[in-house]
PDB file of C-alpha atoms and ligand atoms in Angstrom:
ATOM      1  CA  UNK A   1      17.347 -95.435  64.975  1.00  0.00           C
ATOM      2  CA  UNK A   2      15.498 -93.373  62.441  1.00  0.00           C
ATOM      3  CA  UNK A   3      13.427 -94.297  59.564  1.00  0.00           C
ATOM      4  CA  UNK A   4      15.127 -94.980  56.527  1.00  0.00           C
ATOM      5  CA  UNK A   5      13.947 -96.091  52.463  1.00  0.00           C
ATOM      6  CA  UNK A   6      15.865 -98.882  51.240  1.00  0.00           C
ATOM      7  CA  UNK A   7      16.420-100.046  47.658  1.00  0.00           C
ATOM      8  CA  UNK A   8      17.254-103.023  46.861  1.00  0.00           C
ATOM      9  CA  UNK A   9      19.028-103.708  43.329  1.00  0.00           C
ATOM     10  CA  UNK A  10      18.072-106.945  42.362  1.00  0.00           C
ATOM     11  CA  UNK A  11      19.545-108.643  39.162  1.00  0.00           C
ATOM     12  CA  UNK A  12      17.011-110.149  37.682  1.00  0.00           C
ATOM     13  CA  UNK A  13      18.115-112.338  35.011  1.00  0.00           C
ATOM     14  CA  UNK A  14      20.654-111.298  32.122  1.00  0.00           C
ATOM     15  CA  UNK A  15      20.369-110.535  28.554  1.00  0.00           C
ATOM     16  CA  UNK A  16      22.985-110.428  25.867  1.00  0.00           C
ATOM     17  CA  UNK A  17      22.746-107.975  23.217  1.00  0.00           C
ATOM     18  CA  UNK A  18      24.554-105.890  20.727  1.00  0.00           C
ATOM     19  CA  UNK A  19      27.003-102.941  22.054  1.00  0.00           C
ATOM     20  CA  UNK A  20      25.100-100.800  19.834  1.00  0.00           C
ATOM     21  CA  UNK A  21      21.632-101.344  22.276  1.00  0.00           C
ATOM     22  CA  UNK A  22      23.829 -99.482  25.066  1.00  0.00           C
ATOM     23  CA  UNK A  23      26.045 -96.920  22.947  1.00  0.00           C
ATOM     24  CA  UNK A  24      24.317 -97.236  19.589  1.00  0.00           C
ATOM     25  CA  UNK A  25      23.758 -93.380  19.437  1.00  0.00           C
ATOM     26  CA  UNK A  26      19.916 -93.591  18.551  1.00  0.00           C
ATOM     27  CA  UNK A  27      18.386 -95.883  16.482  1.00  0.00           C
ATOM     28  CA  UNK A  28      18.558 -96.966  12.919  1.00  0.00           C
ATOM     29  CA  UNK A  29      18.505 -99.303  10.104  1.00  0.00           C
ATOM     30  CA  UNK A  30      21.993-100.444  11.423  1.00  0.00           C
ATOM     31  CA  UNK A  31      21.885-100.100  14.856  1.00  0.00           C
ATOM     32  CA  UNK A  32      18.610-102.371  14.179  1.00  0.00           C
ATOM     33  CA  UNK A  33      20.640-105.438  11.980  1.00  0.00           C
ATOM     34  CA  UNK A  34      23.562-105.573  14.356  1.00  0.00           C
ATOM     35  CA  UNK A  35      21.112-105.696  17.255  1.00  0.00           C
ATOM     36  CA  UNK A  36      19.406-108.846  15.296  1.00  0.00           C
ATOM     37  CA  UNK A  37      22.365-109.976  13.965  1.00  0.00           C
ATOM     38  CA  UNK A  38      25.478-110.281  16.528  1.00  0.00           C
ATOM     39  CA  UNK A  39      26.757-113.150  16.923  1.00  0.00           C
ATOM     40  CA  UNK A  40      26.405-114.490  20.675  1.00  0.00           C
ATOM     41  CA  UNK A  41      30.273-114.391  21.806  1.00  0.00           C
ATOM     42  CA  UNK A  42      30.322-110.869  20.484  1.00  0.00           C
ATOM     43  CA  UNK A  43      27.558-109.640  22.288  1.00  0.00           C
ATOM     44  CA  UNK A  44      27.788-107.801  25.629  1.00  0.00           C
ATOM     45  CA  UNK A  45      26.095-109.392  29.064  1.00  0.00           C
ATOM     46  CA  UNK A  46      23.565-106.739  30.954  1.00  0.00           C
ATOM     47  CA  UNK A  47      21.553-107.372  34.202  1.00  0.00           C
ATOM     48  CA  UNK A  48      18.320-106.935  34.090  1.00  0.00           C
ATOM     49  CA  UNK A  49      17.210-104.918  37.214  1.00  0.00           C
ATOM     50  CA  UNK A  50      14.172-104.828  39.338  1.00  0.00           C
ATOM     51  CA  UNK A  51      14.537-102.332  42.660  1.00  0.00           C
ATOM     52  CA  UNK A  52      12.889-103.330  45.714  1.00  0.00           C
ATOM     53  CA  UNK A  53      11.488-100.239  48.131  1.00  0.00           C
ATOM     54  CA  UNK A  54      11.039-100.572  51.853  1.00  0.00           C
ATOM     55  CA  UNK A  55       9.434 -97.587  52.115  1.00  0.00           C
ATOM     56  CA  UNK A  56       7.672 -97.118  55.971  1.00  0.00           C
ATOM     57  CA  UNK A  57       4.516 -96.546  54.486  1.00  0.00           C
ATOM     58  CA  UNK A  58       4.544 -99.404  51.444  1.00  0.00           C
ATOM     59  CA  UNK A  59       6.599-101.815  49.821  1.00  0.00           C
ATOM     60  CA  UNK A  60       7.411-101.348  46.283  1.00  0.00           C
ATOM     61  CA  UNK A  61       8.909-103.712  43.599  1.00  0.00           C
ATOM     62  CA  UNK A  62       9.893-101.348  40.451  1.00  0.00           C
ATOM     63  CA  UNK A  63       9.556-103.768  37.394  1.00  0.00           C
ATOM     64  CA  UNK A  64      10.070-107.169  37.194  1.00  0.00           C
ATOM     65  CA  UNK A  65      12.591-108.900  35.060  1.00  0.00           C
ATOM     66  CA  UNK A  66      12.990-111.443  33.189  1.00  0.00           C
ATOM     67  CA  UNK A  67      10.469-114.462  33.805  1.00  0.00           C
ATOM     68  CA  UNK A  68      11.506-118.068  34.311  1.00  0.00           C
ATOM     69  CA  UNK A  69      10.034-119.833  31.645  1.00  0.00           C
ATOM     70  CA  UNK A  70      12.400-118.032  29.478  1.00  0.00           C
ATOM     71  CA  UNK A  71      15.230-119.940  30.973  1.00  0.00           C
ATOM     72  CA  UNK A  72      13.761-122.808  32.483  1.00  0.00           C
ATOM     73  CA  UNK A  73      16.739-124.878  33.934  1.00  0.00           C
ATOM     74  CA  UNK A  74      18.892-120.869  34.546  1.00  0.00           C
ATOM     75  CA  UNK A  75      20.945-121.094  31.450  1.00  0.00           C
ATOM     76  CA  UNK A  76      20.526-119.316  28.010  1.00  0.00           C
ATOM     77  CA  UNK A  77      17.864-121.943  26.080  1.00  0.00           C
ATOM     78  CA  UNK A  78      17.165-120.106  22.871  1.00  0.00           C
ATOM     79  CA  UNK A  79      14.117-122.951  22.440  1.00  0.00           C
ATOM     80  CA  UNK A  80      12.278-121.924  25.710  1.00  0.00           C
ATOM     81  CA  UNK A  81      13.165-118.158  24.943  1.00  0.00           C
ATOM     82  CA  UNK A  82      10.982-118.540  21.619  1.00  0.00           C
ATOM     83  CA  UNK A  83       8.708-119.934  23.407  1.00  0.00           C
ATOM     84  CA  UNK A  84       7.610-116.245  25.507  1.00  0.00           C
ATOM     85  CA  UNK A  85       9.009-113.698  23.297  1.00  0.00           C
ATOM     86  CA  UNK A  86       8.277-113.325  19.364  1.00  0.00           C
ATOM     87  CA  UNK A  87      11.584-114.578  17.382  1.00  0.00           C
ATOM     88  CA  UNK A  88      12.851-111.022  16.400  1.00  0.00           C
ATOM     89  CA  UNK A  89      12.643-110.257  20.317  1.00  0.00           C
ATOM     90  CA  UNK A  90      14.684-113.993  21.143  1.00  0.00           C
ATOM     91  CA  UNK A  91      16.993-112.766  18.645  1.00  0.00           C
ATOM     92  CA  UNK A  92      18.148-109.327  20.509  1.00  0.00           C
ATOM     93  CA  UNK A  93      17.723-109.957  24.280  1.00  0.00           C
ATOM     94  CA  UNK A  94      19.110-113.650  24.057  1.00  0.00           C
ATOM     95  CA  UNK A  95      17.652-113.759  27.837  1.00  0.00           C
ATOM     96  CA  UNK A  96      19.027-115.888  30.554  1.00  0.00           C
ATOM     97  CA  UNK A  97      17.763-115.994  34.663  1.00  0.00           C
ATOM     98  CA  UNK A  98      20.446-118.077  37.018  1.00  0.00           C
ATOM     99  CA  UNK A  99      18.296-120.308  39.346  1.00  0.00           C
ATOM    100  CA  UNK A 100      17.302-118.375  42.202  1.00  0.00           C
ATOM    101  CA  UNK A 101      17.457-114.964  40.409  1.00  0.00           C
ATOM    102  CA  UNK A 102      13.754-114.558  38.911  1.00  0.00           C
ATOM    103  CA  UNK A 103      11.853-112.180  41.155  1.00  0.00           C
ATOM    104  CA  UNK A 104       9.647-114.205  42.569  1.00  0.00           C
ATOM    105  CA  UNK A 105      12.642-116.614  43.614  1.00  0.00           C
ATOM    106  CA  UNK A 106      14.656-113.598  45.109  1.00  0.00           C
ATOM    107  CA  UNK A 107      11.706-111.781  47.112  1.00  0.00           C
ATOM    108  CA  UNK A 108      10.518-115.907  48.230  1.00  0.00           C
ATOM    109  CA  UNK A 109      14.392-115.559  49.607  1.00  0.00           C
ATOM    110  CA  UNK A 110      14.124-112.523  51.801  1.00  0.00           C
ATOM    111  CA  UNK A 111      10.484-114.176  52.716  1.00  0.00           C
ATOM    112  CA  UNK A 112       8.276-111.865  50.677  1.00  0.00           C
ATOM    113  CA  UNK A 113       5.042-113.239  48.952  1.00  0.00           C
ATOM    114  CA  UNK A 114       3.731-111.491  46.167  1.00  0.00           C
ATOM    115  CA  UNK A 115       0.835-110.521  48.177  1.00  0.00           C
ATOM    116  CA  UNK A 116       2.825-108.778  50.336  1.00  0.00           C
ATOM    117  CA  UNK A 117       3.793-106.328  47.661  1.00  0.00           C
ATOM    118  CA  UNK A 118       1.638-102.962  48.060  1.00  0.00           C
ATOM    119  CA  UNK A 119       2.539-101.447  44.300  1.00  0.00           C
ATOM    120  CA  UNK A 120       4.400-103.071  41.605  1.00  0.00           C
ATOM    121  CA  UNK A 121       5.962-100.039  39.153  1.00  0.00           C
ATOM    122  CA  UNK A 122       6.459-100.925  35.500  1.00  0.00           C
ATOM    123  CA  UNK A 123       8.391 -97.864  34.380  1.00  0.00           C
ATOM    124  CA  UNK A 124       7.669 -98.963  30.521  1.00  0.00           C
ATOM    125  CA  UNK A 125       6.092-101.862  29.103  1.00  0.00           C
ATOM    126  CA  UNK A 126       9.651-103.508  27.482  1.00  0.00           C
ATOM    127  CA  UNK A 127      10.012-107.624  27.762  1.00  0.00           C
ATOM    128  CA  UNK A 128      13.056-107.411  29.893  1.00  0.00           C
ATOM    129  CA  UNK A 129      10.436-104.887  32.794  1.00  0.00           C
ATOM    130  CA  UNK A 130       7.399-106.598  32.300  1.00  0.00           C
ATOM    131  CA  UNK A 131       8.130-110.106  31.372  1.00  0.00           C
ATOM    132  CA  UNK A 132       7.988-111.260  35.318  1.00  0.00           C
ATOM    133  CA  UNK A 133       5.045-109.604  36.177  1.00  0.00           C
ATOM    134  CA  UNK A 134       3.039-112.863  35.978  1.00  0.00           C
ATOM    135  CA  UNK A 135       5.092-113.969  39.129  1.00  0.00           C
ATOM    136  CA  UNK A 136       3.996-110.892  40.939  1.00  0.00           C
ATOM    137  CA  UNK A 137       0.772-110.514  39.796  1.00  0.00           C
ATOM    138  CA  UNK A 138      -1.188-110.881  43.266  1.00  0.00           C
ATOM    139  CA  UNK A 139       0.297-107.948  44.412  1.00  0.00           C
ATOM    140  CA  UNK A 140      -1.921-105.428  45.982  1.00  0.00           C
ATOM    141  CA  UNK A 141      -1.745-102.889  42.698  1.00  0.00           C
ATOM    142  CA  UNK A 142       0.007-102.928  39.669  1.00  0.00           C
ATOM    143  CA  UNK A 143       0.632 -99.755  38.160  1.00  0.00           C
ATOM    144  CA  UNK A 144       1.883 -98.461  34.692  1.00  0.00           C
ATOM    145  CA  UNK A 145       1.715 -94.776  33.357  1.00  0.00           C
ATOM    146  CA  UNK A 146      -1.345 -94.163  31.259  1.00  0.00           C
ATOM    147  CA  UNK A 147       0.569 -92.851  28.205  1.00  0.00           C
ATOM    148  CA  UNK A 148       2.858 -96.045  27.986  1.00  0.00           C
ATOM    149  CA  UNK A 149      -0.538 -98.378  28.030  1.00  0.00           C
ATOM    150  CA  UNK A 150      -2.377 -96.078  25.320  1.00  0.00           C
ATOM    151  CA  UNK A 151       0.696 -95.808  22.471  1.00  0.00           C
ATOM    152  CA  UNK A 152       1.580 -99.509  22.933  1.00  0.00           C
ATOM    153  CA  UNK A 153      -0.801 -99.584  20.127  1.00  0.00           C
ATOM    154  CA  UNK A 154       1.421 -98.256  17.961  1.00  0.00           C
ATOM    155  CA  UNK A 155       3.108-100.628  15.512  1.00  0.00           C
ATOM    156  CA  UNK A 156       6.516 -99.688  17.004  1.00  0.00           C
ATOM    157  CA  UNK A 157       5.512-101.225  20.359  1.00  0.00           C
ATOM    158  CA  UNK A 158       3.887-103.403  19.119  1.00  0.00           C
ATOM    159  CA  UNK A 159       6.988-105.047  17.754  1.00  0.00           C
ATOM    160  CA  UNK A 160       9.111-104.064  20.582  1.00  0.00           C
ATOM    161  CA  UNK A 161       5.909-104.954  23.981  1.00  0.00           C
ATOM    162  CA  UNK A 162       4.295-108.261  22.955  1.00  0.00           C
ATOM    163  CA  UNK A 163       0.840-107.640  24.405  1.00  0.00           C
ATOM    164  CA  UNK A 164       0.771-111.163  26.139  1.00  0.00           C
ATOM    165  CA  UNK A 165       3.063-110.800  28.531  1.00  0.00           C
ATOM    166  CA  UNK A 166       0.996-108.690  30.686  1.00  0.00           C
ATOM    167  CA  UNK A 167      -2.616-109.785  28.855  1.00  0.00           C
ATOM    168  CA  UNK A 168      -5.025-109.834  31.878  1.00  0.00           C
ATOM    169  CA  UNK A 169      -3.170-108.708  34.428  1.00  0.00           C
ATOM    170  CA  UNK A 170      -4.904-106.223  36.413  1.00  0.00           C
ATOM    171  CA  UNK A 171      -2.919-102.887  35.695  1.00  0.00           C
ATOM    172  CA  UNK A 172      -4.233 -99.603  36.849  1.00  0.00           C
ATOM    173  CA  UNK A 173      -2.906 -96.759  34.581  1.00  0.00           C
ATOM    174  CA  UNK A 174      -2.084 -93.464  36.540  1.00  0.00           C
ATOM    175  CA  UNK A 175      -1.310 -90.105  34.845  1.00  0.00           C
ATOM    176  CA  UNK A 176       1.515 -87.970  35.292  1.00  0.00           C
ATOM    177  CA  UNK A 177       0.571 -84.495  36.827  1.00  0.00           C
ATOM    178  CA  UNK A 178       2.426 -81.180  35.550  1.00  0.00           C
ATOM    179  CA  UNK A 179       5.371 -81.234  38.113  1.00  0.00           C
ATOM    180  CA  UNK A 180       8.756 -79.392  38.177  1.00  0.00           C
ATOM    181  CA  UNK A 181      10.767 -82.828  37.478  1.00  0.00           C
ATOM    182  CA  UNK A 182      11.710 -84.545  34.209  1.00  0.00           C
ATOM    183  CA  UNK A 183      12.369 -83.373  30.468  1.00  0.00           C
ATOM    184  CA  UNK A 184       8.362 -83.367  30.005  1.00  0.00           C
ATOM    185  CA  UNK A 185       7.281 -81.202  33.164  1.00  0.00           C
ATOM    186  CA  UNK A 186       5.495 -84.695  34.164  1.00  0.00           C
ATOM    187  CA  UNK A 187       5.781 -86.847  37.326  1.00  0.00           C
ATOM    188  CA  UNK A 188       3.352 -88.541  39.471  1.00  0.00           C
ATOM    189  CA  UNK A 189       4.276 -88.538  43.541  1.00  0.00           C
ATOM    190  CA  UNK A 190       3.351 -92.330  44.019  1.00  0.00           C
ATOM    191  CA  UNK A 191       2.500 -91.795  47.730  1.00  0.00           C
ATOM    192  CA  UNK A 192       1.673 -88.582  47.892  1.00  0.00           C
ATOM    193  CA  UNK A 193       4.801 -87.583  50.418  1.00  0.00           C
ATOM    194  CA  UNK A 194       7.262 -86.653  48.333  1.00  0.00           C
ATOM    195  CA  UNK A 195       9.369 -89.377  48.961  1.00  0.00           C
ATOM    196  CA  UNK A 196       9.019 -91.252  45.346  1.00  0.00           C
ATOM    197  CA  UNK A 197       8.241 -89.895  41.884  1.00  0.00           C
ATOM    198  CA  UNK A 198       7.679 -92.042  38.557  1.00  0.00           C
ATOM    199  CA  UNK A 199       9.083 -89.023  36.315  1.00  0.00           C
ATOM    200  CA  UNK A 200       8.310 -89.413  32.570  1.00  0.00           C
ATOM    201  CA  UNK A 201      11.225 -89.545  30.916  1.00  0.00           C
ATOM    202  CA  UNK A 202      10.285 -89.849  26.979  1.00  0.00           C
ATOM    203  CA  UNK A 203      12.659 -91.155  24.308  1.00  0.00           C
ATOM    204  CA  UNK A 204      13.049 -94.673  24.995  1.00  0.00           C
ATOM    205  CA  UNK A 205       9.479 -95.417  24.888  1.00  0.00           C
ATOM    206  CA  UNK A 206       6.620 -92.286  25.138  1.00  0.00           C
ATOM    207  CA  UNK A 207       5.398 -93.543  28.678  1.00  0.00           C
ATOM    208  CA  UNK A 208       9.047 -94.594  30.397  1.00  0.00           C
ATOM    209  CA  UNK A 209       9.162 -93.017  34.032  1.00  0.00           C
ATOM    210  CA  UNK A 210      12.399 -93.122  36.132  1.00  0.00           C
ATOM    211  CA  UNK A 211      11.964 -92.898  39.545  1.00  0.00           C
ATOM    212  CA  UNK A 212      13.295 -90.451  42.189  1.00  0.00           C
ATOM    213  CA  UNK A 213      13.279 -92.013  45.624  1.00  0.00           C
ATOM    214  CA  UNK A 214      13.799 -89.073  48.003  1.00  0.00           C
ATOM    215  CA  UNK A 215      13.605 -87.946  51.582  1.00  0.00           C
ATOM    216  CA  UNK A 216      10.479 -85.992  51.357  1.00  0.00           C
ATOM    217  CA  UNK A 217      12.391 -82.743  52.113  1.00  0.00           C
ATOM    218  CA  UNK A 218      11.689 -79.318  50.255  1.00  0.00           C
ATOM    219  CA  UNK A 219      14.889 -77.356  51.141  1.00  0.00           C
ATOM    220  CA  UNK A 220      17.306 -78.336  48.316  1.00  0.00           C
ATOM    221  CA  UNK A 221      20.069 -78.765  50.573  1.00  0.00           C
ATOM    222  CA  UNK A 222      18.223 -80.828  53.266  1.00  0.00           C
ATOM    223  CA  UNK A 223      17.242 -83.179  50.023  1.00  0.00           C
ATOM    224  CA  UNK A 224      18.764 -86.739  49.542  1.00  0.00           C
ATOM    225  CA  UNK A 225      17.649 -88.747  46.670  1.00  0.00           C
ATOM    226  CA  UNK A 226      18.792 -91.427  44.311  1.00  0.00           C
ATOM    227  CA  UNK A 227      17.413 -91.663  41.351  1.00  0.00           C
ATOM    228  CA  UNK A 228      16.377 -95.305  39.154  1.00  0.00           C
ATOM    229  CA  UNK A 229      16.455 -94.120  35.645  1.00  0.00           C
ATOM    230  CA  UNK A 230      15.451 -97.358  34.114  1.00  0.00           C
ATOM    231  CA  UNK A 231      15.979 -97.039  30.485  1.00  0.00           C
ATOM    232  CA  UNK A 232      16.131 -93.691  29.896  1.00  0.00           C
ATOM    233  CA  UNK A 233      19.640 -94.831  29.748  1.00  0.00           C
ATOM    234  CA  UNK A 234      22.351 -97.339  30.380  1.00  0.00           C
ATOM    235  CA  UNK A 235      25.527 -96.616  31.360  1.00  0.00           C
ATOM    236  CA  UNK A 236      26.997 -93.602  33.213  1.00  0.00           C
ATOM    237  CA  UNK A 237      29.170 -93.001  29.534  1.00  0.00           C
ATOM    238  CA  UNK A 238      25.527 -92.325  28.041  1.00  0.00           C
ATOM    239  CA  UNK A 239      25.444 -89.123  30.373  1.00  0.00           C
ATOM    240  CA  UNK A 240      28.961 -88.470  30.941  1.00  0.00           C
ATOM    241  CA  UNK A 241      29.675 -88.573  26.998  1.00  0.00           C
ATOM    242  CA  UNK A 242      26.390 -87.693  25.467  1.00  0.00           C
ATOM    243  CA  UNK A 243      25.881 -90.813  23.879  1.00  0.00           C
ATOM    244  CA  UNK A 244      22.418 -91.294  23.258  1.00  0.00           C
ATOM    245  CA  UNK A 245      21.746 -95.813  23.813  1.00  0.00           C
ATOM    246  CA  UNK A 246      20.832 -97.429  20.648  1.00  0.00           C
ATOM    247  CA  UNK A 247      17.487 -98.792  21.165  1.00  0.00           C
ATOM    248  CA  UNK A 248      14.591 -96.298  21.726  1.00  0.00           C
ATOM    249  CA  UNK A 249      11.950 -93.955  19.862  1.00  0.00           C
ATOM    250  CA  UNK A 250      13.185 -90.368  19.322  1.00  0.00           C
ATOM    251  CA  UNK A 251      16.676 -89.395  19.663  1.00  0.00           C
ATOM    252  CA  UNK A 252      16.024 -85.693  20.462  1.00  0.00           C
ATOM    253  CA  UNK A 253      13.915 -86.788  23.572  1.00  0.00           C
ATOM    254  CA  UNK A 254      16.143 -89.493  24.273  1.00  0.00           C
ATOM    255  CA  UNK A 255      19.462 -86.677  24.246  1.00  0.00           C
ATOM    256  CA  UNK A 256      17.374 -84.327  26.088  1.00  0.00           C
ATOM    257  CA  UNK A 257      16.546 -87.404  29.100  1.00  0.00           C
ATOM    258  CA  UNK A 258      19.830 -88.349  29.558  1.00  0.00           C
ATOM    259  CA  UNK A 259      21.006 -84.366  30.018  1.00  0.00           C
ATOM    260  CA  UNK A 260      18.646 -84.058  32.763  1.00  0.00           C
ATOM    261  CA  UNK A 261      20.059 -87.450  34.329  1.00  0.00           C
ATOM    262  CA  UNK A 262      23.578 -85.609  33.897  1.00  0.00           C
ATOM    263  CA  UNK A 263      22.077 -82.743  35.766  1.00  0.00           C
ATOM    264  CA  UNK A 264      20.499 -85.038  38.642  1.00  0.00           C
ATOM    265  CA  UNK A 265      23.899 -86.955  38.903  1.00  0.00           C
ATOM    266  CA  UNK A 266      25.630 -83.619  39.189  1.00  0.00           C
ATOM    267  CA  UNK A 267      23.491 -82.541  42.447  1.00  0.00           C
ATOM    268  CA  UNK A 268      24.774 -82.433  45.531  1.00  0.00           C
ATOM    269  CA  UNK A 269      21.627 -83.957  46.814  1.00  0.00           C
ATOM    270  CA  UNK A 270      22.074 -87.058  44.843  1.00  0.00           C
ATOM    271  CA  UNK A 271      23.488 -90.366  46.392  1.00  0.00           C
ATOM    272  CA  UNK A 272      23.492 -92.289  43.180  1.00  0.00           C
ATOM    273  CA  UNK A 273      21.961 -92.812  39.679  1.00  0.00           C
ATOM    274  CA  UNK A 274      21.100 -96.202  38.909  1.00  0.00           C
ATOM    275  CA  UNK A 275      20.111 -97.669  35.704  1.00  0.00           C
ATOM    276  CA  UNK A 276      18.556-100.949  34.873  1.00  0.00           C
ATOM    277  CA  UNK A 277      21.442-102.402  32.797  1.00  0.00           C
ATOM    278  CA  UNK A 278      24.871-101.180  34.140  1.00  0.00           C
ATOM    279  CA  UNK A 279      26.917-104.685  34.296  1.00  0.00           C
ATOM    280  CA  UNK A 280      29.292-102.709  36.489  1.00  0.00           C
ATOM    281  CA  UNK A 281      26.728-102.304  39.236  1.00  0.00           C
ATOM    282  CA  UNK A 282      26.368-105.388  41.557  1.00  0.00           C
ATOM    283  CA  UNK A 283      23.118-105.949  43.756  1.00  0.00           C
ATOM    284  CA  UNK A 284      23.266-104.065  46.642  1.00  0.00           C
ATOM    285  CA  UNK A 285      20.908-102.080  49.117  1.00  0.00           C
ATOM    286  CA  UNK A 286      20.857 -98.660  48.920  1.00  0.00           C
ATOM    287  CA  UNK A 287      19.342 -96.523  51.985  1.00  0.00           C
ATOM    288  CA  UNK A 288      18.077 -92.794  52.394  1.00  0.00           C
ATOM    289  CA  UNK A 289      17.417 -92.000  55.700  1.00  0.00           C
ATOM    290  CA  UNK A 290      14.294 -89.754  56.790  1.00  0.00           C
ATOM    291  CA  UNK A 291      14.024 -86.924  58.832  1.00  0.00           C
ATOM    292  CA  UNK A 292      12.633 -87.382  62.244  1.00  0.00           C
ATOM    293  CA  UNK A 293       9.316 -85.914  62.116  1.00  0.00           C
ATOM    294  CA  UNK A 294       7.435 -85.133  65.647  1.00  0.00           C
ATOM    295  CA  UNK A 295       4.940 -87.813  66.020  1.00  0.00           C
TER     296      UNK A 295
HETATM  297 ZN1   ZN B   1      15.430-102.487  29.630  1.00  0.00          ZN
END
C-alpha cells in the first residue's frame, strides 16, 4: 500500500455559546452582550477541535482544546471554569470536556505520549486552541505564527488570549513567507514538502493560520488537499451564505477569508473543508494518499 496523511478530527471538549459567535455577521456592541448574556438553554453546543496528522515524515497535533481543569469531573462546572479563564471568558465559552475527551486523554488512547508529538500547531492563540497546550507541552516543538504572538499585546487580545494559559511554555514563533495561498499572500510550508501549509488567514485574530494538508503535488489536477480552516470560520453557511461569524477583529478581512474558503471548497482538488466548530461534523479520520515517489 502507498503512503498516505491522515487527519484525525478529534473533539476536544465542547463549549456553549451564543448563535451570534457562529452567524453573528461581524462583531459589535450586540453581538458582544448576547455573547455575554445568553442564557445557557438558549445557547448553541460546538466541539472544540484539535486535528491529529500522521504525516510519514512527522506527527502533528493542530491545537489543543479545551484543558481538563476546566471541567474537572467532564461536565459543565461554571466554578472550575472561573477558575482557568477570566469571568467575561467563563461567561461566553461556558466550556465542558466529557471524560476521556481532553487531548492528552484521547492521544494516551491511541497510545501517543506527548513526547511523541514532533510539532504542536496553534493556528491562533484563542482559550478554546490553546487552553490544552499544558497537556502537550513536552512535545518536540511548539509552534505559533510570529504575528499572532506579537499583537496579543493588544488590549483586544488581551481580553479575548489570557496570557497564562500558555505563560512559559516553550513556543517558537515562525513567520509566514510571501506564498501564492491565503487572503494575505502569506503561508509557511511546515515541512518544507508541500504537503502542509499554516496559511494566514486574518480577520478572526491578525495571526490565525488555517492549514492546507496536501499531497505535495504541483499539477493542479494531480492535487488533493483538505483544508482545516480553524476559525477563520464556522459553519459551511458562513461560506455558502456570506455570513461573516460573530466573534473576530475586522469584518472586511474576516468576509474576504471566508471567500477564499468558498473558493478552496469549490476546487476540484479539495476533499473537504473542516472547521474547528461545525457540531454537524463527528470525529473521524480523514486520509490523502501520496504519490509513489521512486525511492
Ligand atoms: Zn475557536
Amino acid at each position: 500500500m502507498g503512503k498516505s496523511i491522515r487527519i484525525h478530527l478529534l473533539h476536544c471538549g465542547y463549549m456553549q455559546v451564543s448563535e451570534s459567535v457562529v452567524l453573528g455577521d461581524g462583531r459589535s456592541l450586540k453581538n458582544a452582550a448576547r455573547q455575554l448574556m445568553t442564557k445557557t438553554e438558549q445557547r448553541v453546543t460546538l466541539p472544540v477541535c484539535a486535528f491529529l496528522i500522521e504525516h510519514p515524515d512527522a506527527l502533528i497535533l493542530v491545537d489543543t482544546g479545551w484543558c481538563r481543569d476546566i471541567s474537572p469531573k467532564g461536565v459543565y462546572d461554571p466554578a472550575a471554569v472561573k477558575k482557568v479563564l477570566p469571568a467575561h471568558l467563563a461567561a461566553v465559552y461556558q466550556p465542558y470536556v466529557p471524560e476521556g475527551m481532553a487531548i492528552h486523554e484521547q492521544l494516551a488512547a491511541r497510545g501517543i505520549r506527548p513526547e511523541d508529538l514532533d510539532i504542536v500547531l496553534l493556528t491562533h492563540l484563542d482559550p478554546d486552541h490553546v487552553a490544552g497546550i499544558r497537556h502537550v507541552k513536552n512535545a518536540k516543538r511548539i509552534l505559533v505564527a510570529e504575528d499572532e504572538y506579537f499583537w496579543n499585546c493588544r488590549f483586544v487580545y488581551q481580553a479575548r488570549q489570557p496570557k497564562k494559559l500558555f505563560e512559559g511554555i516553550p513556543m517558537e514563533r515562525f513567520w509566514y513567507r510571501g506564498s501564492d495561498m491565503g487572503t494575505n499572500r502569506w503561508s509557511y510550508d511546515l515541512l518544507e514538502d508541500n504537503t502542509i501549509h499554516c496559511v494566514n488567514i486574518p480577520g478572526h485574530t491578525d495571526g490565525l493560520f488555517s492549514v492546507i494538508v496536501q499531497n505535495g503535488e504541483l499539477l493542479e489536477h494531480k492535487r488533493k488537499f483538505a483544508l482545516l480552516t480553524s476559525d477563520a470560520a464556522y459553519v459551511p453557511k458562513n461560506w455558502e451564505e456570506d455570513i461573516v461569524p460573530g466573534l473576530g477583529f475586522d469584518v472586511t478581512l474576516q468576509r474576504k477569508g471566508i471567500r477564499w474558503i468558498k473558493e478552496q471548497a469549490a476546487m476540484d482538488s479539495c476533499v473537504g473543508v473542516f472547521t474547528s466548530h461545525d457540531p454537524e461534523v463527528q470525529p473521524q479520520t480523514i486520509e490523502i494518499p501520496l504519490p509513489d515517489r521512486e525511492p
